[in-house]
Amino acid sequence: MELNISQIEAVTCSLAPTLVIAGPGSGKTHVIVNRIRYMIEKIHCEARNILVVTFSKLAAEEMKERFIRQYGEVGVTFGTLHSTFYRILRRSNPARYHIERLLLEDKKKITIQDLMVHLEIEENEDFLDEFLKHIGLMKNQLTPLNAYKPVGIPQTTFVKLVKAYEDYKERHGLFDFDDMLVDCYHLLKNDSRLLESVRKQYQYILIDEFQDINRVQFEIVCQVVGSGHGLFVVGDDDQSIYQFRGAKPEFLLGFKQHFPDTQQIFLEVNYRSTKDILNCSLALIEGNKARFHKQLTTPNPKGTLPQIIQCKDGAEEAKWIVQKISALKGKGVPLDEIAVIYRTNIQVRAVVEDLLIANIPFCLRDGMVSLYDQWLTQDLLSYLHLAENINQPDLASRIMNKPKRYISKEAIQMASQSSDHLFMNLLGNENLTEWQKNYIQQLLFDLQQLKEKSLSEAIRFIRKQIGYDNYVADYAAFRKVSPANLLEVLDEIEDSVQGFSSVIEWETFLQEMSQKVKEQASRKGRMENVITLTTMHGSKGLEFEEVFVLDVVEGSIPHQKSETGEEIEEERRLLYVAMTRAKKGLYLMVPKEKHGKAVSPSSFLGELQERRMAKHFKKGAVIRHKQLGVGTIIEVLDNNIIMVEFKKGQVRKIDSKYCASNGIIELEL
């Protein structure tokens, strides 16, 4: 593959600090591989002093294999930031940082769960994932524990558990992946001899996907490179989508402030997508203010415009996608050239079920927690099974205070020990007040009513009449988070019972789906002849001939939890990443309702259409009006008003903004 002009500029530039802004599909890996060769052969850099780092082990191995395949083994070091920092730690203290002392993620979870039991921290099943996210973010941002404000976890609980976890590691001489970064930062900061040794070894550092760097990683890189003479970074601020891990585009956007002598190069030729897909993607991302302005082009054909597919609801959306996939397969499109991309894992449930029913193989790139494995589902199943048989102490204990009925944990434990009749034992407990017993009597009455209802009616009854939705709202308020995500899972559960006549039939189906999902999720990486199902976050770095983006509606993308301007810009980048995965076909799915409630198309779609048209609305431009046919713009007025002369001789004044947002006008580009 030959290099274009900007790629040649990046490959052959001097050894000053270099920032390469690489748009999607612009051949950045090709540039890095050729840059390494140029450094060795033309600038006469010693291969053993060159370090090439990426953010995943797979990407590092692929780049190494690609380089060796083209130029042979020459002694260049390829690795991740974590592996690089680990080597530095090992050089300093090999006994302290022996691999056997590394606390892997699975063991880390078990350790923290044990500490929660010891500290008597009682939380629902999602607490652990939230805690792990926050302790990682705190360390990646180099934020002191007393200054960190976790969202969704009581700060006192967070501080207590963090201290217990850190004490545990200290007592047992252990460290985890986050410690690799923080310990390396402090080590280099306080050991000038070690820092000088590292600088001597890694005189030339090339970093891929630089937009994914977080603060502690950036600070370590700055320590090692000094003035940045041998630093060469490649990234795209428009694809910075890991803010929840501490990665922000500011590190890339502010690169010149840290390294004033920076030479900046843009890779602006996209070799992946058709012109129409690229132009629509650019029209979207241009809505962001905090970004480098780019003029991306492509040598590829015009292709077809991304299609906005309107459908009734999630069920119809999934059915349409699976039918379209079958049609594409019939036309010879390989299944591994097709992807379904979504904002959150819960959105793909209906597609997964329809693909399994249609016997179309797929790979869940990010894994997925099936409905059966959701703690909310298990709560509802507990209610339904208790309605059939109240003498199930474990199930009764699970839902006794969901919603709050003010029955203590001790009273429940005591009532569970004497016999299976937990409810009767509680009612016979002389230490309970009459109003507490009234709650229990009401629960028994509600369970009796559940027996008389259909499955879908029973779910609604538990949520609304018994008050399970209120419990979820109270739980979210206690955790200081929005209840929206939890309520969305409940809506998915309610949708999933449609068509099932009994609890056993529905639960059996959920169990089968759960098992199949786990089997699919066990497949690692991209595999041959399977559909890829992935979140927007997980899709970065991939490309496919045909891409379906689920639920391009308000509340999904931009996500309902995103409120600030900074958060909305990240949501826009997420959709941009999803759209730019497509080579030839892009389908933006827009259901009219979700979970029985009306939803609106994403505001990003309106922006995209308005911006794209405004960019091309000029005198002489040809447009197509759905009612009036093809016309030519003869004058552009203020306030988005254009004068158009149509072939039939009609001259009409048109509000282009209104027409664009309602899909009335198409541009003939």
XYZ file of C-alpha atoms in Angstrom:
669
model
C 0.000 0.000 0.000
C 1.469 3.315 -1.078
C 1.515 6.369 1.167
C -0.433 9.532 0.373
C 1.066 13.009 0.811
C 0.019 13.533 4.458
C 1.049 9.991 5.378
C 4.487 10.587 3.828
C 4.744 13.811 5.860
C 3.975 11.890 9.071
C 6.380 9.051 8.263
C 9.324 11.289 7.286
C 8.997 14.155 9.771
C 11.841 15.112 12.108
C 12.254 13.885 15.702
C 10.525 16.896 17.245
C 7.372 16.226 19.327
C 4.818 15.082 16.758
C 1.032 15.005 16.917
C -0.709 13.132 14.104
C -4.467 13.717 13.947
C -5.772 10.610 12.200
C -9.413 10.532 11.113
C -11.308 7.218 10.926
C -10.069 4.864 8.222
C -7.042 7.042 7.457
C -4.403 4.298 7.722
C -2.796 5.281 11.029
C -1.376 1.792 11.707
C 0.190 1.843 8.237
C 1.770 5.185 9.113
C 3.142 3.991 12.470
C 4.680 0.850 10.952
C 6.345 2.866 8.186
C 7.437 5.532 10.669
C 9.321 2.912 12.701
C 11.114 1.679 9.597
C 11.994 5.251 8.563
C 13.377 6.022 12.029
C 15.632 2.966 11.921
C 16.777 3.147 8.288
C 16.851 6.909 7.592
C 17.254 8.691 10.932
C 19.430 5.843 12.281
C 17.561 5.449 15.572
C 18.587 2.353 17.509
C 15.713 -0.181 17.367
C 16.279 -1.202 20.995
C 15.529 2.397 22.044
C 12.161 2.517 20.254
C 8.974 1.843 22.256
C 5.597 1.477 20.508
C 2.565 1.446 22.816
C -1.164 0.927 22.348
C -4.089 0.560 24.740
C -4.822 -3.138 24.286
C -2.694 -6.273 24.214
C -4.408 -7.416 21.005
C -3.625 -4.135 19.215
C 0.002 -4.279 20.354
C 0.409 -7.854 19.124
C -1.249 -7.054 15.789
C 1.033 -4.063 15.215
C 4.121 -6.090 16.139
C 3.112 -8.924 13.790
C 2.426 -6.445 11.006
C 5.818 -4.807 11.426
C 7.688 -8.136 11.547
C 5.753 -9.432 8.546
C 6.810 -6.407 6.487
C 10.301 -5.655 7.778
C 11.440 -8.543 9.972
C 12.421 -8.776 13.639
C 14.588 -5.807 14.561
C 14.353 -5.428 18.361
C 11.681 -2.728 18.657
C 9.586 -3.004 21.866
C 5.817 -3.266 21.330
C 3.376 -3.289 24.262
C 0.566 -1.659 26.181
C 0.992 1.222 28.590
C 0.285 -1.175 31.449
C 2.938 -3.666 30.345
C 5.463 -0.863 29.884
C 4.841 0.580 33.328
C 4.976 -2.913 34.827
C 8.443 -3.450 33.353
C 9.557 -0.214 35.008
C 8.173 -1.374 38.376
C 9.900 -4.747 38.002
C 13.200 -3.009 37.291
C 12.859 -1.071 40.531
C 11.592 -3.816 42.838
C 11.284 -7.292 41.255
C 10.266 -8.980 44.502
C 7.491 -6.488 45.312
C 6.082 -6.563 41.781
C 6.374 -10.272 41.033
C 3.602 -11.445 38.680
C 2.288 -13.816 41.363
C 1.477 -10.793 43.516
C -0.749 -9.248 40.823
C -4.407 -9.269 41.867
C -6.289 -10.185 38.690
C -9.756 -8.765 38.093
C -11.717 -11.900 39.071
C -9.758 -12.301 42.311
C -10.084 -8.563 42.938
C -13.886 -8.832 42.774
C -13.948 -11.787 45.163
C -11.653 -9.946 47.571
C -13.853 -6.851 47.633
C -17.005 -8.975 48.044
C -15.411 -10.650 51.078
C -14.483 -7.255 52.503
C -18.085 -6.076 52.039
C -19.305 -9.042 54.082
C -16.704 -8.363 56.776
C -17.654 -4.672 56.910
C -21.394 -5.541 56.806
C -21.927 -3.464 53.672
C -25.221 -4.649 52.195
C -25.869 -3.489 48.643
C -27.585 -4.760 45.529
C -25.663 -6.668 42.910
C -24.689 -3.634 40.825
C -22.813 -1.969 43.702
C -19.604 -3.921 43.084
C -19.338 -2.852 39.435
C -19.971 0.780 40.413
C -17.338 0.582 43.148
C -14.741 -0.904 40.796
C -15.464 1.808 38.233
C -15.004 4.572 40.787
C -11.851 3.272 42.450
C -10.299 2.936 38.984
C -11.385 6.438 37.966
C -10.098 7.914 41.220
C -6.661 6.389 40.709
C -6.491 7.169 36.990
C -7.185 10.814 37.778
C -4.616 10.859 40.620
C -7.339 12.136 42.940
C -6.787 11.759 46.713
C -9.374 9.566 48.433
C -10.685 12.373 50.644
C -11.219 14.599 47.577
C -12.978 12.053 45.350
C -16.779 12.300 45.060
C -18.254 9.010 43.799
C -21.576 9.304 41.994
C -24.028 6.564 42.914
C -22.192 5.353 46.028
C -22.408 6.917 49.529
C -19.032 8.566 50.101
C -18.637 7.140 53.614
C -19.201 3.612 52.273
C -16.776 4.220 49.405
C -14.028 5.553 51.689
C -14.453 2.716 54.187
C -14.269 0.025 51.503
C -11.321 1.637 49.680
C -9.332 1.823 52.912
C -10.141 -1.803 53.724
C -9.106 -2.890 50.222
C -5.835 -0.931 50.322
C -5.051 -2.348 53.789
C -5.732 -5.867 52.508
C -3.306 -5.448 49.602
C -0.672 -3.944 51.877
C -0.936 -6.809 54.399
C -0.646 -9.450 51.683
C 1.901 -7.646 49.490
C -0.465 -7.480 46.511
C -1.057 -4.949 43.746
C -3.644 -4.578 40.957
C -3.692 -3.076 37.472
C -4.569 0.413 38.729
C -1.626 0.252 41.137
C 0.704 -0.375 38.190
C -0.063 3.132 36.946
C -0.144 5.033 40.235
C 2.914 3.284 41.690
C 4.892 3.856 38.493
C 3.992 7.566 38.529
C 5.177 8.063 42.116
C 8.245 5.893 41.585
C 9.482 7.932 38.614
C 8.621 11.162 40.397
C 10.738 10.274 43.418
C 13.591 8.244 41.891
C 15.637 10.390 39.511
C 18.158 7.599 38.830
C 15.424 5.216 37.714
C 13.820 7.951 35.592
C 17.125 8.641 33.864
C 17.581 4.910 33.212
C 14.115 4.635 31.656
C 14.716 7.719 29.502
C 17.974 6.227 28.250
C 16.237 2.979 27.291
C 13.098 4.496 25.691
C 14.497 7.443 23.735
C 11.785 7.241 21.062
C 8.159 6.595 22.006
C 5.288 6.134 19.546
C 1.762 6.052 21.030
C -1.334 4.918 19.149
C -4.919 5.953 20.080
C -3.570 8.872 22.097
C -7.076 10.241 22.630
C -7.666 7.333 25.050
C -4.942 8.398 27.487
C -5.910 9.341 31.052
C -4.197 11.673 33.483
C -1.873 9.248 35.269
C -0.774 7.720 31.945
C -0.200 11.163 30.455
C 1.830 12.290 33.466
C 4.060 9.194 33.262
C 4.615 9.724 29.533
C 5.561 13.358 30.202
C 8.048 12.227 32.876
C 9.723 9.758 30.535
C 9.882 11.890 27.364
C 11.028 15.111 29.045
C 11.048 17.743 26.295
C 9.271 15.295 23.982
C 12.103 15.177 21.425
C 11.378 11.528 20.555
C 7.607 11.518 21.134
C 5.301 10.627 18.214
C 1.580 10.265 19.025
C -1.357 9.372 16.808
C -4.987 9.944 17.735
C -8.333 11.486 16.885
C -10.059 13.857 19.289
C -13.379 13.038 17.568
C -13.021 9.432 18.747
C -12.331 10.183 22.409
C -15.135 8.180 24.058
C -13.724 6.815 27.325
C -14.338 9.684 29.718
C -15.775 7.208 32.245
C -12.234 5.789 32.495
C -10.662 9.220 32.878
C -9.702 9.641 29.209
C -10.429 13.116 27.887
C -9.752 14.794 24.517
C -8.084 17.668 26.393
C -4.804 15.743 26.595
C -4.710 15.558 22.795
C -6.174 19.027 22.203
C -3.695 20.571 24.649
C -0.675 18.620 23.386
C 1.037 21.762 22.037
C 0.766 23.462 25.415
C 2.855 20.700 26.983
C 5.241 20.437 24.027
C 5.510 23.890 22.368
C 7.755 22.652 19.536
C 5.121 20.202 18.337
C 4.733 19.535 14.621
C 1.092 18.777 13.830
C 0.009 16.615 10.888
C -3.482 15.697 9.725
C -4.351 12.381 8.056
C -7.532 13.398 6.265
C -8.086 10.708 3.617
C -10.630 8.108 4.701
C -10.125 4.803 2.865
C -13.008 3.036 4.602
C -16.362 4.683 3.956
C -18.312 5.892 0.946
C -18.594 9.633 0.367
C -22.172 9.804 1.626
C -21.399 7.946 4.868
C -18.326 10.117 5.470
C -20.148 13.389 4.709
C -23.045 12.528 7.014
C -20.647 11.542 9.784
C -18.784 14.835 9.411
C -22.048 16.769 9.463
C -22.738 15.161 12.827
C -19.370 15.690 14.531
C -19.097 19.296 13.381
C -21.636 20.033 16.108
C -18.829 19.659 18.675
C -16.908 22.766 19.679
C -13.933 21.207 21.511
C -12.202 19.616 18.520
C -9.655 20.073 15.753
C -11.274 21.191 12.517
C -10.717 18.610 9.784
C -11.336 18.376 6.038
C -11.820 14.630 5.595
C -12.150 13.250 2.073
C -12.343 9.809 0.507
C -11.430 8.322 -2.874
C -14.339 5.894 -2.487
C -17.533 6.188 -4.560
C -20.533 8.256 -3.487
C -22.486 5.188 -2.403
C -25.910 5.502 -0.832
C -27.014 7.839 1.925
C -27.257 6.357 5.423
C -30.818 5.117 5.779
C -33.041 6.255 8.633
C -35.299 3.272 9.307
C -38.429 4.179 11.222
C -40.246 1.354 12.956
C -43.007 0.933 15.521
C -41.036 -0.386 18.506
C -38.107 -2.507 19.639
C -39.695 -5.761 18.534
C -40.286 -4.466 14.995
C -36.787 -2.947 14.981
C -35.196 -6.320 15.808
C -37.357 -8.150 13.279
C -36.430 -5.678 10.500
C -32.706 -5.982 11.270
C -32.729 -9.783 11.259
C -34.683 -9.867 7.981
C -32.248 -7.361 6.434
C -29.273 -9.419 7.631
C -30.791 -12.502 5.999
C -31.233 -10.539 2.763
C -27.641 -9.257 2.866
C -26.397 -12.776 3.493
C -28.400 -13.929 0.468
C -26.631 -11.287 -1.629
C -23.254 -12.645 -0.612
C -22.300 -10.242 2.186
C -20.222 -12.242 4.711
C -21.739 -12.270 8.196
C -18.477 -11.024 9.694
C -18.868 -7.875 7.578
C -22.112 -7.006 9.415
C -22.409 -5.312 12.821
C -25.196 -4.197 15.133
C -24.065 -1.297 17.338
C -25.890 0.110 20.367
C -25.401 2.574 23.216
C -26.023 0.180 26.142
C -26.126 -3.611 26.436
C -29.768 -3.747 27.520
C -30.853 -2.416 24.106
C -29.742 -5.498 22.164
C -31.940 -8.061 23.979
C -34.618 -8.317 21.270
C -32.012 -8.560 18.486
C -30.158 -11.329 20.341
C -33.356 -13.318 20.809
C -34.381 -12.944 17.154
C -30.894 -13.915 15.934
C -30.949 -17.010 18.135
C -34.416 -17.962 16.871
C -33.266 -17.405 13.252
C -30.148 -19.491 13.946
C -27.844 -16.694 12.746
C -24.471 -16.900 14.562
C -23.165 -13.819 16.312
C -20.441 -12.657 18.674
C -21.170 -10.403 21.663
C -17.999 -8.338 21.662
C -18.655 -6.665 25.023
C -20.456 -9.535 26.670
C -23.942 -8.956 27.952
C -25.859 -9.460 31.179
C -28.963 -11.322 30.060
C -32.328 -10.452 31.545
C -32.350 -13.652 33.571
C -29.133 -12.628 35.326
C -30.384 -9.146 36.239
C -31.108 -8.804 39.968
C -34.295 -6.928 39.098
C -35.550 -9.955 37.140
C -34.768 -12.236 40.062
C -36.762 -9.967 42.367
C -39.815 -10.123 40.090
C -39.459 -13.889 39.684
C -39.368 -14.192 43.477
C -42.729 -12.420 43.689
C -44.212 -14.622 40.971
C -42.997 -17.873 42.514
C -44.163 -16.838 45.989
C -47.616 -16.257 44.552
C -47.646 -19.949 43.626
C -46.146 -21.132 46.924
C -45.540 -18.762 49.852
C -43.452 -21.309 51.777
C -40.145 -20.377 50.147
C -38.113 -18.529 52.807
C -35.205 -17.549 50.545
C -37.513 -15.874 48.029
C -39.575 -14.224 50.764
C -36.418 -12.866 52.405
C -35.282 -11.464 49.067
C -38.344 -9.289 48.484
C -39.553 -8.663 52.049
C -38.329 -5.060 52.025
C -38.756 -4.391 48.310
C -40.589 -2.047 48.780
C -39.793 -1.164 52.385
C -41.962 -3.004 54.918
C -39.755 -2.226 57.916
C -39.063 -5.855 58.831
C -35.567 -6.126 60.275
C -32.922 -8.475 58.940
C -32.736 -10.153 62.353
C -36.489 -10.801 62.428
C -36.374 -12.333 58.934
C -33.409 -14.546 59.849
C -35.119 -15.759 63.014
C -38.363 -16.500 61.163
C -36.439 -18.408 58.471
C -34.736 -20.745 60.923
C -37.671 -22.376 62.692
C -39.620 -23.705 59.658
C -40.537 -23.041 56.038
C -43.483 -20.855 57.072
C -41.609 -17.554 57.166
C -44.730 -15.409 56.820
C -46.576 -17.224 59.597
C -43.534 -17.057 61.858
C -43.270 -13.319 61.299
C -46.954 -12.825 62.048
C -46.464 -14.783 65.264
C -43.457 -12.703 66.327
C -44.492 -10.782 69.447
C -41.694 -8.262 68.939
C -43.262 -6.966 65.709
C -45.778 -4.128 65.973
C -49.277 -4.300 64.538
C -48.413 -1.905 61.730
C -45.444 -4.109 60.743
C -47.742 -7.137 60.692
C -50.195 -5.166 58.591
C -47.478 -4.784 55.936
C -46.968 -8.556 55.960
C -50.714 -9.189 55.688
C -50.901 -6.775 52.756
C -48.041 -8.618 51.050
C -49.853 -11.932 51.482
C -52.995 -10.369 50.013
C -51.012 -8.997 47.068
C -49.451 -12.411 46.423
C -52.916 -13.960 46.386
C -54.039 -11.397 43.803
C -51.010 -12.153 41.631
C -52.200 -15.742 41.221
C -55.300 -14.526 39.419
C -53.500 -12.389 36.854
C -51.889 -13.066 33.491
C -48.101 -12.872 33.380
C -47.956 -9.381 31.843
C -50.642 -8.125 34.238
C -48.730 -9.624 37.163
C -45.518 -7.812 36.232
C -47.377 -4.493 36.001
C -49.120 -5.217 39.302
C -45.793 -5.843 41.077
C -44.326 -2.659 39.654
C -47.254 -0.299 40.170
C -49.630 -1.683 42.782
C -47.224 -3.482 45.086
C -44.788 -0.604 44.637
C -41.638 -2.181 43.234
C -41.003 0.861 40.998
C -41.149 3.041 44.124
C -38.566 0.790 45.762
C -36.283 1.213 42.717
C -36.732 5.002 42.872
C -35.878 5.029 46.607
C -32.859 2.804 46.001
C -31.617 5.133 43.242
C -32.155 8.176 45.490
C -30.124 6.511 48.245
C -27.349 5.848 45.748
C -27.757 9.425 44.422
C -28.223 8.311 40.830
C -31.043 8.588 38.329
C -33.485 5.636 38.471
C -33.796 5.772 34.657
C -31.373 2.916 33.926
C -33.038 0.579 36.422
C -36.503 1.471 35.168
C -35.333 0.781 31.602
C -34.351 -2.745 32.655
C -37.807 -3.184 34.213
C -39.384 -1.988 30.967
C -37.330 -4.568 29.053
C -38.500 -7.259 31.468
C -42.102 -6.233 30.942
C -41.622 -6.297 27.170
C -40.019 -9.737 27.335
C -43.047 -11.467 28.913
C -45.249 -10.743 25.910
C -46.407 -13.998 24.319
C -45.754 -16.176 27.382
C -48.670 -17.666 29.279
C -46.897 -18.881 32.436
C -44.021 -17.999 34.713
C -42.355 -21.373 34.093
C -42.516 -20.957 30.321
C -41.072 -17.427 30.507
C -38.359 -18.336 33.039
C -37.316 -21.385 30.997
C -36.957 -19.172 27.927
C -34.899 -16.634 29.913
C -32.633 -19.392 31.206
C -32.088 -20.761 27.704
C -31.312 -17.276 26.393
C -28.918 -16.697 29.300
C -27.032 -19.899 28.560
C -26.788 -19.141 24.844
C -25.672 -15.577 25.531
C -22.919 -16.859 27.829
C -21.813 -19.287 25.136
C -21.734 -16.489 22.565
C -19.970 -14.120 24.964
C -17.225 -16.690 25.544
C -16.088 -16.168 21.967
C -13.174 -13.748 22.053
C -12.363 -11.208 19.355
C -13.733 -11.142 15.841
C -14.532 -14.584 14.457
C -15.212 -15.833 10.981
C -18.717 -15.794 9.581
C -20.560 -14.373 12.585
C -22.433 -11.097 13.136
C -20.711 -8.685 15.533
C -22.891 -7.227 18.273
C -21.113 -4.435 20.117
C -21.626 -1.279 22.117
C -20.527 2.019 20.630
C -17.573 1.995 23.018
C -16.577 -1.509 21.921
C -16.889 -0.726 18.207
C -13.948 1.689 18.043
C -11.178 0.391 15.805
C -13.476 -1.964 13.881
C -14.960 -1.702 10.390
C -17.758 -3.507 8.537
C -19.463 -3.346 5.165
C -22.919 -3.014 6.750
C -23.713 -1.382 10.105
C -27.004 -1.136 12.010
C -27.199 1.407 14.846
C -30.000 0.685 17.327
C -32.342 3.204 18.942
C -31.118 6.490 17.488
C -33.655 8.284 19.677
C -33.625 10.819 22.489
C -32.722 9.203 25.784
C -30.625 6.523 24.115
C -28.220 8.686 22.111
C -27.676 11.229 23.533
C -28.192 9.124 26.652
C -30.631 10.422 29.230
C -27.898 10.623 31.880
C -25.897 13.105 29.775
C -26.771 16.671 30.680
C -23.736 18.951 30.515
C -22.288 20.313 27.296
C -19.187 18.172 27.813
C -21.311 15.037 28.220
C -23.389 15.817 25.122
C -20.204 16.251 23.077
C -19.016 12.807 24.192
C -22.393 11.334 23.178
C -22.008 12.958 19.761
C -18.553 11.403 19.461
C -20.039 8.001 20.343
C -22.548 8.182 17.505
C -19.790 9.442 15.181
C -17.655 6.408 16.050
C -20.616 4.088 15.383
C -21.388 5.691 12.009
C -17.782 5.691 10.808
C -17.487 1.908 11.291
C -19.534 1.474 8.088
C -17.920 1.003 4.690
C -20.952 0.757 2.375
C -24.252 0.468 4.223
C -25.397 2.367 7.320
C -28.846 1.944 8.889
C -29.911 4.256 11.708
C -32.847 2.642 13.484
C -35.499 5.013 14.850
C -38.373 3.309 16.710
C -41.433 5.470 17.370
C -41.905 4.044 20.831
C -39.920 2.190 23.470
C -41.611 0.068 26.122
C -44.993 1.401 25.094
C -43.973 5.069 25.416
C -43.538 7.475 22.514
C -39.958 8.570 21.807
C -38.496 11.208 19.497
C -35.719 10.785 16.938
C -32.325 11.763 18.325
C -31.632 15.482 18.222
C -28.345 14.482 16.597
C -30.244 13.374 13.483
C -31.895 16.775 13.135
C -28.530 18.490 13.612
C -26.920 16.215 11.060
C -29.514 16.936 8.397
C -29.624 20.676 9.069
C -25.841 21.047 9.114
C -25.369 18.946 6.020
C -27.929 20.915 4.077
C -26.846 24.321 5.347
C -23.332 23.489 4.204
C -24.535 22.891 0.647
C -27.451 25.320 0.408
C -26.067 27.810 -2.057
C -27.178 29.305 -5.319
C -27.176 26.708 -8.075
C -27.360 23.680 -5.724
C -29.753 20.938 -6.815
C -32.183 19.501 -4.274
C -34.977 16.948 -4.286
C -38.223 17.802 -2.527
C -40.389 14.803 -1.694
C -43.564 16.494 -2.928
C -42.297 18.916 -5.571
C -39.510 16.893 -7.168
C -36.106 18.146 -8.341
C -35.337 21.852 -8.127
C -32.479 24.358 -8.263
C -31.770 26.984 -5.581
C -31.964 30.425 -7.171
C -31.536 32.513 -4.002
C -30.533 31.973 -0.366
C -32.308 34.270 2.076
C -31.803 34.761 5.810
C -33.158 32.483 8.557
C -32.769 29.229 6.587
C -35.152 30.370 3.814
C -34.266 29.387 0.244
C -35.908 30.197 -3.091
C -36.151 27.103 -5.288
C -37.173 26.806 -8.933
C -38.586 23.390 -9.733
C -38.661 21.702 -13.126
C -42.332 22.416 -13.552
C -41.550 26.123 -13.482
C -42.723 26.660 -9.941
C -40.697 29.009 -7.734
C -41.205 28.311 -4.042
C -39.934 29.856 -0.839
C -38.924 27.001 1.499
C -37.867 26.818 5.152
C -34.869 24.526 4.683
C -34.407 23.913 8.421
C -37.941 22.629 8.835
C -37.722 20.531 5.697
C -34.414 19.016 6.706
C -35.522 18.035 10.201
C -38.660 16.429 8.787
C -36.897 14.580 5.979
C -38.692 16.475 3.203
C -35.607 17.615 1.288
C -32.763 15.478 -0.008
C -29.627 16.990 -1.487
C -28.443 15.904 -4.918
C -24.696 16.029 -4.179
